[in-house]
Amino acid sequence: MPVPPNDARREVATDRAGLDEVDRAILRILAEDARLANNAIADRVGIAPSTCHARIRALRERGVVRGFHADLDPAALGLGLQAMIAVQLSAHTKQQIEAFVRDVPRLPGVVSAFHVAGADDYLLHVAVRDSDALRDFVLDHLTGHPAVRHTETSLIFAHLPGTLTGLGLAD
Amino acid sequence: MPVPPNDARREVATDRAGLDEVDRAILRILAEDARLANNAIADRVGIAPSTCHARIRALRERGVVRGFHADLDPAALGLGLQAMIAVQLSAHTKQQIEAFVRDVPRLPGVVSAFHVAGADDYLLHVAVRDSDALRDFVLDHLTGHPAVRHTETSLIFAHLPGTLTGLGLAD
DNA sequence: AATGAAAGCGGTTAAAG
DNA sequence: CTTTAACCGCTTTCATT
């Protein structure tokens, strides 16, 4: 029987950046529990363990999977306060800006840094012990920095992780 | 020889939320590579595999480790555009606000949502296919929502993960 | 590209220090 | 709390389809 050009079978293979449904199922599982045994993943997605092993290796080599990380609770590490700090840089000091960009991810307390377009240049997500530590962070590393023109700190009440729907892996 | 009250040995045990240096070493390793074999972790931190196993289990039960997750590249999944959307809610509709808060993490494209204090109420980190999808997201899920008063979208040029220094695990 | 078998290695638990 | 020891199960490779 002939296959129409817009047949669903073709979309499964070509859509979604070259990932088939088995790949997406594997990714969904690994995004949720990165320590699940290869055997168990294979079972769940309905392929042999050796096939599953090869698939995961390929996904890693293709860069779809960048790594596997433990998710640590900042509060349990004594970092009870989180904040988002919007940073505006001064426009004229290219070299100082590059220095800022290079150093920011390594500052103590920075969970992640977003380089953004718009009124602000950077958004720094920081986790610190308490409000004293937050003040110290801003004064020691931001306010005094020659590339920094302005900062605005917002306390984070809650940080809700998105579901996998967010990465287009919904079933 | 007597031990002074401020001896370094006491701080190692009592500081840092009850984690000793072995725990912190384990966390550092798991945060970097959550799929490293228990054996290998034990080797690196200088304890027996069974001890390491018990430590990791305890860290999970205490909530220090919340989980293990694969880090997926949104671009490799066909989501080439990321943005941070600042959302201001209307002040008077408590029930609608609760509905918004409940639904936001499940919206397609939301990587994570920050509930913040300040001029904005929420910061939504989203990953989408292209600018069309971004516009659709804002119009379909935010602008039209009764609890949403205002949104401001900033494109994300780069998202730099912080180092482990950020979580107080530096050596 | 997927499979099944086989060999080696790791996870997991129990008992003891 | 840590270790040693032992068993079971998983990972990984490779020949085969």
mmCIF file of C-alpha atoms (C1' of nucleotides) in Angstrom:
data_model
loop_
_atom_site.group_PDB
_atom_site.id
_atom_site.type_symbol
_atom_site.label_atom_id
_atom_site.label_comp_id
_atom_site.label_asym_id
_atom_site.label_seq_id
_atom_site.Cartn_x
_atom_site.Cartn_y
_atom_site.Cartn_z
ATOM 1 C CA MET A 1 0.000 0.000 0.000
ATOM 2 C CA PRO A 2 1.353 3.438 -0.999
ATOM 3 C CA VAL A 3 2.243 6.003 1.633
ATOM 4 C CA PRO A 4 0.934 9.586 1.231
ATOM 5 C CA PRO A 5 3.578 12.321 1.558
ATOM 6 C CA ASN A 6 2.042 13.739 4.731
ATOM 7 C CA ASP A 7 1.584 10.363 6.356
ATOM 8 C CA ALA A 8 1.990 10.377 10.143
ATOM 9 C CA ARG A 9 4.793 7.853 9.887
ATOM 10 C CA ARG A 10 6.960 10.325 8.027
ATOM 11 C CA GLU A 11 6.429 13.061 10.613
ATOM 12 C CA VAL A 12 7.476 10.826 13.437
ATOM 13 C CA ALA A 13 10.821 10.332 11.774
ATOM 14 C CA THR A 14 11.476 13.835 10.440
ATOM 15 C CA ASP A 15 9.890 16.135 12.987
ATOM 16 C CA ARG A 16 11.378 16.995 16.370
ATOM 17 C CA ALA A 17 14.986 17.387 15.291
ATOM 18 C CA GLY A 18 15.527 13.827 14.158
ATOM 19 C CA LEU A 19 14.410 12.165 17.370
ATOM 20 C CA ASP A 20 11.970 9.314 17.113
ATOM 21 C CA GLU A 21 9.450 8.420 19.768
ATOM 22 C CA VAL A 22 11.754 5.931 21.424
ATOM 23 C CA ASP A 23 14.431 8.600 21.791
ATOM 24 C CA ARG A 24 11.949 10.997 23.289
ATOM 25 C CA ALA A 25 10.725 8.351 25.707
ATOM 26 C CA ILE A 26 14.303 7.718 26.822
ATOM 27 C CA LEU A 27 14.921 11.442 27.269
ATOM 28 C CA ARG A 28 11.734 11.846 29.259
ATOM 29 C CA ILE A 29 12.837 9.104 31.627
ATOM 30 C CA LEU A 30 16.406 10.356 31.988
ATOM 31 C CA ALA A 31 15.265 13.921 32.574
ATOM 32 C CA GLU A 32 13.170 12.658 35.460
ATOM 33 C CA ASP A 33 15.555 10.119 36.962
ATOM 34 C CA ALA A 34 19.053 10.160 35.552
ATOM 35 C CA ARG A 35 20.168 7.254 37.727
ATOM 36 C CA LEU A 36 17.598 4.747 36.544
ATOM 37 C CA ALA A 37 19.332 1.590 35.380
ATOM 38 C CA ASN A 38 19.772 1.080 31.657
ATOM 39 C CA ASN A 39 17.923 -2.212 32.004
ATOM 40 C CA ALA A 40 14.904 -0.531 33.495
ATOM 41 C CA ILE A 41 14.859 2.198 30.867
ATOM 42 C CA ALA A 42 14.995 -0.436 28.132
ATOM 43 C CA ASP A 43 12.073 -2.247 29.720
ATOM 44 C CA ARG A 44 9.968 0.868 29.970
ATOM 45 C CA VAL A 45 10.485 1.930 26.368
ATOM 46 C CA GLY A 46 10.200 -1.594 25.016
ATOM 47 C CA ILE A 47 13.633 -2.221 23.508
ATOM 48 C CA ALA A 48 16.587 -4.450 24.392
ATOM 49 C CA PRO A 49 19.108 -3.191 26.971
ATOM 50 C CA SER A 50 21.894 -3.207 24.414
ATOM 51 C CA THR A 51 19.819 -1.116 22.023
ATOM 52 C CA CYS A 52 18.913 1.277 24.786
ATOM 53 C CA HIS A 53 22.566 1.579 25.739
ATOM 54 C CA ALA A 54 23.490 2.467 22.155
ATOM 55 C CA ARG A 55 20.662 4.983 21.902
ATOM 56 C CA ILE A 56 21.699 6.793 25.048
ATOM 57 C CA ARG A 57 25.307 6.863 23.914
ATOM 58 C CA ALA A 58 24.214 8.339 20.569
ATOM 59 C CA LEU A 59 22.084 10.957 22.294
ATOM 60 C CA ARG A 60 25.080 11.971 24.339
ATOM 61 C CA GLU A 61 27.380 12.101 21.337
ATOM 62 C CA ARG A 62 24.892 14.167 19.384
ATOM 63 C CA GLY A 63 24.767 16.660 22.228
ATOM 64 C CA VAL A 64 21.083 16.168 22.937
ATOM 65 C CA VAL A 65 22.049 15.030 26.419
ATOM 66 C CA ARG A 66 24.638 17.414 27.805
ATOM 67 C CA GLY A 67 25.178 15.626 31.079
ATOM 68 C CA PHE A 68 23.633 14.183 34.217
ATOM 69 C CA HIS A 69 23.454 16.244 37.380
ATOM 70 C CA ALA A 70 22.308 15.827 40.945
ATOM 71 C CA ASP A 71 19.661 18.355 41.925
ATOM 72 C CA LEU A 72 20.702 19.750 45.302
ATOM 73 C CA ASP A 73 18.451 21.658 47.683
ATOM 74 C CA PRO A 74 20.143 24.989 48.428
ATOM 75 C CA ALA A 75 18.242 25.328 51.697
ATOM 76 C CA ALA A 76 19.562 21.970 52.870
ATOM 77 C CA LEU A 77 23.058 23.283 52.177
ATOM 78 C CA GLY A 78 22.479 26.259 54.428
ATOM 79 C CA LEU A 79 21.581 28.643 51.598
ATOM 80 C CA GLY A 80 18.144 29.691 52.723
ATOM 81 C CA LEU A 81 17.740 32.733 50.528
ATOM 82 C CA GLN A 82 17.543 32.973 46.754
ATOM 83 C CA ALA A 83 17.366 36.095 44.642
ATOM 84 C CA MET A 84 17.305 37.228 41.043
ATOM 85 C CA ILE A 85 19.586 40.187 40.484
ATOM 86 C CA ALA A 86 19.090 42.232 37.332
ATOM 87 C CA VAL A 87 22.367 43.805 36.267
ATOM 88 C CA GLN A 88 22.833 46.685 33.879
ATOM 89 C CA LEU A 89 26.306 47.123 32.508
ATOM 90 C CA SER A 90 27.919 50.378 31.499
ATOM 91 C CA ALA A 91 28.012 50.688 27.751
ATOM 92 C CA HIS A 92 31.509 51.882 27.088
ATOM 93 C CA THR A 93 33.924 49.403 28.592
ATOM 94 C CA LYS A 94 34.065 46.380 26.332
ATOM 95 C CA GLN A 95 37.040 44.835 28.018
ATOM 96 C CA GLN A 96 35.564 45.257 31.476
ATOM 97 C CA ILE A 97 32.320 43.779 30.283
ATOM 98 C CA GLU A 98 34.145 40.740 28.970
ATOM 99 C CA ALA A 99 35.852 40.391 32.319
ATOM 100 C CA PHE A 100 32.476 40.590 34.052
ATOM 101 C CA VAL A 101 30.973 37.958 31.791
ATOM 102 C CA ARG A 102 33.921 35.667 32.336
ATOM 103 C CA ASP A 103 33.878 36.013 36.118
ATOM 104 C CA VAL A 104 30.161 36.030 36.848
ATOM 105 C CA PRO A 105 29.498 32.266 36.691
ATOM 106 C CA ARG A 106 32.257 31.687 39.204
ATOM 107 C CA LEU A 107 31.068 34.157 41.804
ATOM 108 C CA PRO A 108 30.198 32.433 45.079
ATOM 109 C CA GLY A 109 26.444 31.996 45.209
ATOM 110 C CA VAL A 110 25.629 32.191 41.508
ATOM 111 C CA VAL A 111 23.311 29.359 40.528
ATOM 112 C CA SER A 112 23.044 30.529 36.957
ATOM 113 C CA ALA A 113 23.455 33.645 34.864
ATOM 114 C CA PHE A 114 21.213 34.710 31.993
ATOM 115 C CA HIS A 115 22.625 37.058 29.397
ATOM 116 C CA VAL A 116 19.531 38.838 28.130
ATOM 117 C CA ALA A 117 18.409 41.461 25.655
ATOM 118 C CA GLY A 118 16.448 44.442 26.893
ATOM 119 C CA ALA A 119 16.709 46.977 29.671
ATOM 120 C CA ASP A 120 18.815 44.621 31.756
ATOM 121 C CA ASP A 121 21.952 42.900 30.533
ATOM 122 C CA TYR A 122 22.229 40.036 33.005
ATOM 123 C CA LEU A 123 19.981 38.197 35.368
ATOM 124 C CA LEU A 124 21.846 36.458 38.142
ATOM 125 C CA HIS A 125 20.131 33.710 40.040
ATOM 126 C CA VAL A 126 21.908 33.504 43.377
ATOM 127 C CA ALA A 127 21.548 31.347 46.475
ATOM 128 C CA VAL A 128 22.963 32.688 49.743
ATOM 129 C CA ARG A 129 22.892 31.967 53.446
ATOM 130 C CA ASP A 130 20.870 35.003 54.513
ATOM 131 C CA SER A 131 20.167 38.643 53.749
ATOM 132 C CA ASP A 132 23.557 39.671 55.098
ATOM 133 C CA ALA A 133 25.239 37.399 52.598
ATOM 134 C CA LEU A 134 23.047 38.796 49.828
ATOM 135 C CA ARG A 135 24.044 42.349 50.683
ATOM 136 C CA ASP A 136 27.687 41.306 50.805
ATOM 137 C CA PHE A 137 27.398 39.609 47.422
ATOM 138 C CA VAL A 138 25.917 42.683 45.761
ATOM 139 C CA LEU A 139 28.363 45.096 47.367
ATOM 140 C CA ASP A 140 31.476 42.962 46.962
ATOM 141 C CA HIS A 141 30.980 41.633 43.454
ATOM 142 C CA LEU A 142 28.489 43.852 41.640
ATOM 143 C CA THR A 143 28.186 47.411 42.899
ATOM 144 C CA GLY A 144 31.924 47.829 43.042
ATOM 145 C CA HIS A 145 32.605 46.322 39.633
ATOM 146 C CA PRO A 146 33.673 48.857 36.992
ATOM 147 C CA ALA A 147 31.467 47.284 34.304
ATOM 148 C CA VAL A 148 28.313 47.409 36.462
ATOM 149 C CA ARG A 149 26.093 50.470 36.162
ATOM 150 C CA HIS A 150 23.037 49.361 38.094
ATOM 151 C CA THR A 151 21.585 46.391 39.933
ATOM 152 C CA GLU A 152 18.114 45.518 41.108
ATOM 153 C CA THR A 153 17.577 42.632 43.472
ATOM 154 C CA SER A 154 14.368 40.635 43.731
ATOM 155 C CA LEU A 155 13.901 37.989 46.383
ATOM 156 C CA ILE A 156 12.734 34.636 45.091
ATOM 157 C CA PHE A 157 9.761 33.293 47.038
ATOM 158 C CA ALA A 158 9.628 30.055 45.112
ATOM 159 C CA HIS A 159 11.366 28.390 42.234
ATOM 160 C CA LEU A 160 9.056 26.039 40.378
ATOM 161 C CA PRO A 161 10.651 23.642 37.927
ATOM 162 C CA GLY A 162 8.796 23.300 34.655
ATOM 163 C CA THR A 163 7.508 19.955 33.538
ATOM 164 C CA LEU A 164 8.900 18.067 30.585
ATOM 165 C CA THR A 165 6.189 19.581 28.497
ATOM 166 C CA GLY A 166 8.538 22.500 28.530
ATOM 167 C CA LEU A 167 11.096 20.751 26.393
ATOM 168 C CA GLY A 168 8.725 19.373 23.841
ATOM 169 C CA LEU A 169 8.912 15.848 25.198
ATOM 170 C CA ALA A 170 5.247 15.505 25.997
ATOM 171 C CA ASP A 171 3.784 12.197 24.871
ATOM 172 C CA MET B 1 45.781 18.202 74.130
ATOM 173 C CA PRO B 2 42.595 20.208 74.801
ATOM 174 C CA VAL B 3 40.533 21.514 71.939
ATOM 175 C CA PRO B 4 39.611 25.228 71.915
ATOM 176 C CA PRO B 5 35.911 25.968 71.319
ATOM 177 C CA ASN B 6 36.601 27.630 67.977
ATOM 178 C CA ASP B 7 38.877 24.879 66.738
ATOM 179 C CA ALA B 8 38.658 24.221 63.007
ATOM 180 C CA ARG B 9 37.693 20.621 63.659
ATOM 181 C CA ARG B 10 34.484 21.696 65.327
ATOM 182 C CA GLU B 11 33.500 23.962 62.479
ATOM 183 C CA VAL B 12 33.922 21.205 59.943
ATOM 184 C CA ALA B 13 31.348 19.142 61.793
ATOM 185 C CA THR B 14 28.850 21.837 62.778
ATOM 186 C CA ASP B 15 29.062 24.313 59.944
ATOM 187 C CA ARG B 16 27.486 23.813 56.517
ATOM 188 C CA ALA B 17 24.221 22.338 57.664
ATOM 189 C CA GLY B 18 25.616 19.162 59.188
ATOM 190 C CA LEU B 19 27.527 17.986 56.141
ATOM 191 C CA ASP B 20 31.074 16.839 56.615
ATOM 192 C CA GLU B 21 33.774 17.129 54.012
ATOM 193 C CA VAL B 22 33.133 13.647 52.659
ATOM 194 C CA ASP B 23 29.480 14.498 52.099
ATOM 195 C CA ARG B 24 30.412 17.677 50.322
ATOM 196 C CA ALA B 25 32.887 15.817 48.152
ATOM 197 C CA ILE B 26 30.191 13.322 47.194
ATOM 198 C CA LEU B 27 27.760 16.120 46.392
ATOM 199 C CA ARG B 28 30.331 17.905 44.286
ATOM 200 C CA ILE B 29 30.874 14.758 42.244
ATOM 201 C CA LEU B 30 27.180 13.953 41.847
ATOM 202 C CA ALA B 31 26.343 17.514 40.866
ATOM 203 C CA GLU B 32 28.874 17.227 38.078
ATOM 204 C CA ASP B 33 28.193 13.671 36.914
ATOM 205 C CA ALA B 34 25.127 12.034 38.386
ATOM 206 C CA ARG B 35 25.727 8.760 36.553
ATOM 207 C CA LEU B 36 29.189 8.090 37.909
ATOM 208 C CA ALA B 37 29.329 4.612 39.444
ATOM 209 C CA ASN B 38 29.068 4.356 43.189
ATOM 210 C CA ASN B 39 32.357 2.497 43.158
ATOM 211 C CA ALA B 40 34.127 5.317 41.405
ATOM 212 C CA ILE B 41 32.684 7.930 43.741
ATOM 213 C CA ALA B 42 33.821 5.911 46.744
ATOM 214 C CA ASP B 43 37.309 5.699 45.291
ATOM 215 C CA ARG B 44 37.522 9.412 44.671
ATOM 216 C CA VAL B 45 36.420 10.401 48.153
ATOM 217 C CA GLY B 46 38.433 7.676 49.854
ATOM 218 C CA ILE B 47 35.761 5.502 51.497
ATOM 219 C CA ALA B 48 34.394 2.006 50.910
ATOM 220 C CA PRO B 49 31.674 1.561 48.247
ATOM 221 C CA SER B 50 29.133 0.411 50.802
ATOM 222 C CA THR B 51 29.809 3.442 52.962
ATOM 223 C CA CYS B 52 29.459 5.689 49.969
ATOM 224 C CA HIS B 53 26.211 3.999 49.067
ATOM 225 C CA ALA B 54 24.857 4.598 52.553
ATOM 226 C CA ARG B 55 25.991 8.228 52.508
ATOM 227 C CA ILE B 56 24.266 8.923 49.213
ATOM 228 C CA ARG B 57 21.106 7.237 50.422
ATOM 229 C CA ALA B 58 21.187 9.371 53.565
ATOM 230 C CA LEU B 59 21.724 12.540 51.552
ATOM 231 C CA ARG B 60 18.687 11.661 49.495
ATOM 232 C CA GLU B 61 16.558 10.869 52.515
ATOM 233 C CA ARG B 62 17.571 14.104 54.209
ATOM 234 C CA GLY B 63 16.483 15.993 51.126
ATOM 235 C CA VAL B 64 19.914 17.410 50.376
ATOM 236 C CA VAL B 65 19.772 15.580 47.069
ATOM 237 C CA ARG B 66 16.365 16.125 45.507
ATOM 238 C CA GLY B 67 16.947 13.993 42.450
ATOM 239 C CA PHE B 68 19.100 13.232 39.448
ATOM 240 C CA HIS B 69 18.286 14.720 36.084
ATOM 241 C CA ALA B 70 19.592 14.581 32.544
ATOM 242 C CA ASP B 71 20.588 17.982 31.242
ATOM 243 C CA LEU B 72 19.065 18.293 27.764
ATOM 244 C CA ASP B 73 20.050 20.840 25.156
ATOM 245 C CA PRO B 74 16.881 22.714 24.140
ATOM 246 C CA ALA B 75 18.424 23.679 20.799
ATOM 247 C CA ALA B 76 19.056 20.009 20.009
ATOM 248 C CA LEU B 77 15.368 19.388 20.679
ATOM 249 C CA GLY B 78 14.378 22.006 18.157
ATOM 250 C CA LEU B 79 13.827 24.773 20.707
ATOM 251 C CA GLY B 80 16.267 27.344 19.415
ATOM 252 C CA LEU B 81 14.946 30.358 21.283
ATOM 253 C CA GLN B 82 14.880 31.037 25.004
ATOM 254 C CA ALA B 83 13.360 33.981 26.776
ATOM 255 C CA MET B 84 12.701 35.342 30.231
ATOM 256 C CA ILE B 85 9.214 36.723 30.571
ATOM 257 C CA ALA B 86 8.484 39.040 33.483
ATOM 258 C CA VAL B 87 4.848 38.769 34.495
ATOM 259 C CA GLN B 88 2.880 41.218 36.593
ATOM 260 C CA LEU B 89 -0.347 39.916 38.025
ATOM 261 C CA SER B 90 -3.462 41.929 38.755
ATOM 262 C CA ALA B 91 -3.744 42.524 42.466
ATOM 263 C CA HIS B 92 -7.345 41.740 43.172
ATOM 264 C CA THR B 93 -8.116 38.276 41.946
ATOM 265 C CA LYS B 94 -6.714 35.836 44.484
ATOM 266 C CA GLN B 95 -8.421 32.817 43.049
ATOM 267 C CA GLN B 96 -7.310 33.600 39.528
ATOM 268 C CA ILE B 97 -3.780 34.164 40.767
ATOM 269 C CA GLU B 98 -3.799 30.752 42.404
ATOM 270 C CA ALA B 99 -4.995 29.256 39.146
ATOM 271 C CA PHE B 100 -2.163 30.992 37.308
ATOM 272 C CA VAL B 101 0.439 29.763 39.780
ATOM 273 C CA ARG B 102 -0.889 26.242 39.525
ATOM 274 C CA ASP B 103 -0.939 26.189 35.740
ATOM 275 C CA VAL B 104 2.255 28.056 34.896
ATOM 276 C CA PRO B 105 4.761 25.239 35.416
ATOM 277 C CA ARG B 106 2.780 23.046 33.038
ATOM 278 C CA LEU B 107 2.586 25.504 30.178
ATOM 279 C CA PRO B 108 4.320 24.155 27.077
ATOM 280 C CA GLY B 109 7.764 25.734 26.882
ATOM 281 C CA VAL B 110 8.234 26.702 30.530
ATOM 282 C CA VAL B 111 11.661 25.596 31.718
ATOM 283 C CA SER B 112 11.180 27.101 35.149
ATOM 284 C CA ALA B 113 9.153 29.727 36.925
ATOM 285 C CA PHE B 114 10.422 32.086 39.610
ATOM 286 C CA HIS B 115 7.907 33.601 41.996
ATOM 287 C CA VAL B 116 9.605 36.846 42.989
ATOM 288 C CA ALA B 117 9.133 39.906 45.169
ATOM 289 C CA GLY B 118 9.307 43.346 43.584
ATOM 290 C CA ALA B 119 7.830 45.066 40.577
ATOM 291 C CA ASP B 120 7.319 41.759 38.787
ATOM 292 C CA ASP B 121 5.494 38.792 40.263
ATOM 293 C CA TYR B 122 6.808 35.978 38.101
ATOM 294 C CA LEU B 123 9.757 35.351 35.872
ATOM 295 C CA LEU B 124 9.145 32.616 33.329
ATOM 296 C CA HIS B 125 12.110 30.985 31.674
ATOM 297 C CA VAL B 126 10.789 29.558 28.417
ATOM 298 C CA ALA B 127 12.312 27.606 25.533
ATOM 299 C CA VAL B 128 10.487 27.664 22.206
ATOM 300 C CA ARG B 129 11.047 26.730 18.589
ATOM 301 C CA ASP B 130 11.208 30.258 17.161
ATOM 302 C CA SER B 131 9.891 33.777 17.553
ATOM 303 C CA ASP B 132 6.509 32.758 16.214
ATOM 304 C CA ALA B 133 6.191 30.196 18.960
ATOM 305 C CA LEU B 134 7.244 32.797 21.515
ATOM 306 C CA ARG B 135 4.572 35.200 20.355
ATOM 307 C CA ASP B 136 2.007 32.420 20.435
ATOM 308 C CA PHE B 137 3.040 31.472 23.963
ATOM 309 C CA VAL B 138 2.656 35.022 25.257
ATOM 310 C CA LEU B 139 -0.642 35.631 23.501
ATOM 311 C CA ASP B 140 -2.204 32.257 24.194
ATOM 312 C CA HIS B 141 -1.180 31.732 27.811
ATOM 313 C CA LEU B 142 -0.264 35.075 29.318
ATOM 314 C CA THR B 143 -1.826 38.134 27.707
ATOM 315 C CA GLY B 144 -5.227 36.535 27.629
ATOM 316 C CA HIS B 145 -5.117 35.232 31.199
ATOM 317 C CA PRO B 146 -7.425 37.107 33.598
ATOM 318 C CA ALA B 147 -4.793 37.183 36.351
ATOM 319 C CA VAL B 148 -2.096 38.706 34.128
ATOM 320 C CA ARG B 149 -1.806 42.488 34.053
ATOM 321 C CA HIS B 150 1.426 42.948 32.141
ATOM 322 C CA THR B 151 4.264 40.998 30.571
ATOM 323 C CA GLU B 152 7.711 41.951 29.382
ATOM 324 C CA THR B 153 9.732 39.524 27.300
ATOM 325 C CA SER B 154 13.536 39.498 27.155
ATOM 326 C CA LEU B 155 15.377 37.227 24.775
ATOM 327 C CA ILE B 156 18.076 35.123 26.356
ATOM 328 C CA PHE B 157 21.363 35.336 24.465
ATOM 329 C CA ALA B 158 23.119 32.852 26.698
ATOM 330 C CA HIS B 159 22.410 30.811 29.786
ATOM 331 C CA LEU B 160 25.551 30.221 31.799
ATOM 332 C CA PRO B 161 25.359 27.608 34.517
ATOM 333 C CA GLY B 162 27.018 28.626 37.767
ATOM 334 C CA THR B 163 29.830 26.563 39.141
ATOM 335 C CA LEU B 164 29.563 24.531 42.288
ATOM 336 C CA THR B 165 31.022 27.445 44.152
ATOM 337 C CA GLY B 166 27.499 28.676 43.889
ATOM 338 C CA LEU B 167 26.167 26.082 46.262
ATOM 339 C CA GLY B 168 28.834 26.388 48.895
ATOM 340 C CA LEU B 169 30.534 23.183 47.887
ATOM 341 C CA ALA B 170 33.872 24.726 47.016
ATOM 342 C CA ASP B 171 36.802 22.809 48.426
ATOM 343 C "C1'" DA C 1 19.617 -0.470 13.340
ATOM 344 C "C1'" DA C 2 18.279 -3.974 16.735
ATOM 345 C "C1'" DT C 3 19.076 -8.191 19.165
ATOM 346 C "C1'" DG C 4 20.731 -11.958 22.451
ATOM 347 C "C1'" DA C 5 24.429 -14.173 24.741
ATOM 348 C "C1'" DA C 6 28.352 -13.982 27.495
ATOM 349 C "C1'" DA C 7 31.841 -12.063 30.487
ATOM 350 C "C1'" DG C 8 33.189 -8.779 33.643
ATOM 351 C "C1'" DC C 9 32.125 -5.374 36.877
ATOM 352 C "C1'" DG C 10 29.163 -2.778 40.006
ATOM 353 C "C1'" DG C 11 25.249 -2.472 43.221
ATOM 354 C "C1'" DT C 12 23.407 -3.992 47.365
ATOM 355 C "C1'" DT C 13 22.958 -6.100 51.663
ATOM 356 C "C1'" DA C 14 24.412 -8.692 55.885
ATOM 357 C "C1'" DA C 15 27.410 -9.410 59.491
ATOM 358 C "C1'" DA C 16 31.225 -7.889 62.200
ATOM 359 C "C1'" DG C 17 34.589 -4.543 64.034
ATOM 360 C "C1'" DC D 1 29.984 4.688 61.351
ATOM 361 C "C1'" DT D 2 32.873 1.936 58.627
ATOM 362 C "C1'" DT D 3 34.458 -2.213 56.468
ATOM 363 C "C1'" DT D 4 34.788 -6.937 54.453
ATOM 364 C "C1'" DA D 5 32.641 -10.398 51.900
ATOM 365 C "C1'" DA D 6 29.415 -12.493 48.987
ATOM 366 C "C1'" DC D 7 25.573 -12.663 45.938
ATOM 367 C "C1'" DC D 8 22.888 -10.996 42.509
ATOM 368 C "C1'" DG D 9 22.072 -8.003 38.785
ATOM 369 C "C1'" DC D 10 23.513 -4.701 35.464
ATOM 370 C "C1'" DT D 11 26.551 -2.795 31.929
ATOM 371 C "C1'" DT D 12 28.985 -3.459 27.944
ATOM 372 C "C1'" DT D 13 30.776 -5.720 23.903
ATOM 373 C "C1'" DC D 14 30.315 -8.325 19.829
ATOM 374 C "C1'" DA D 15 28.672 -11.561 16.521
ATOM 375 C "C1'" DT D 16 24.392 -12.172 14.232
ATOM 376 C "C1'" DT D 17 20.052 -10.953 11.849
#
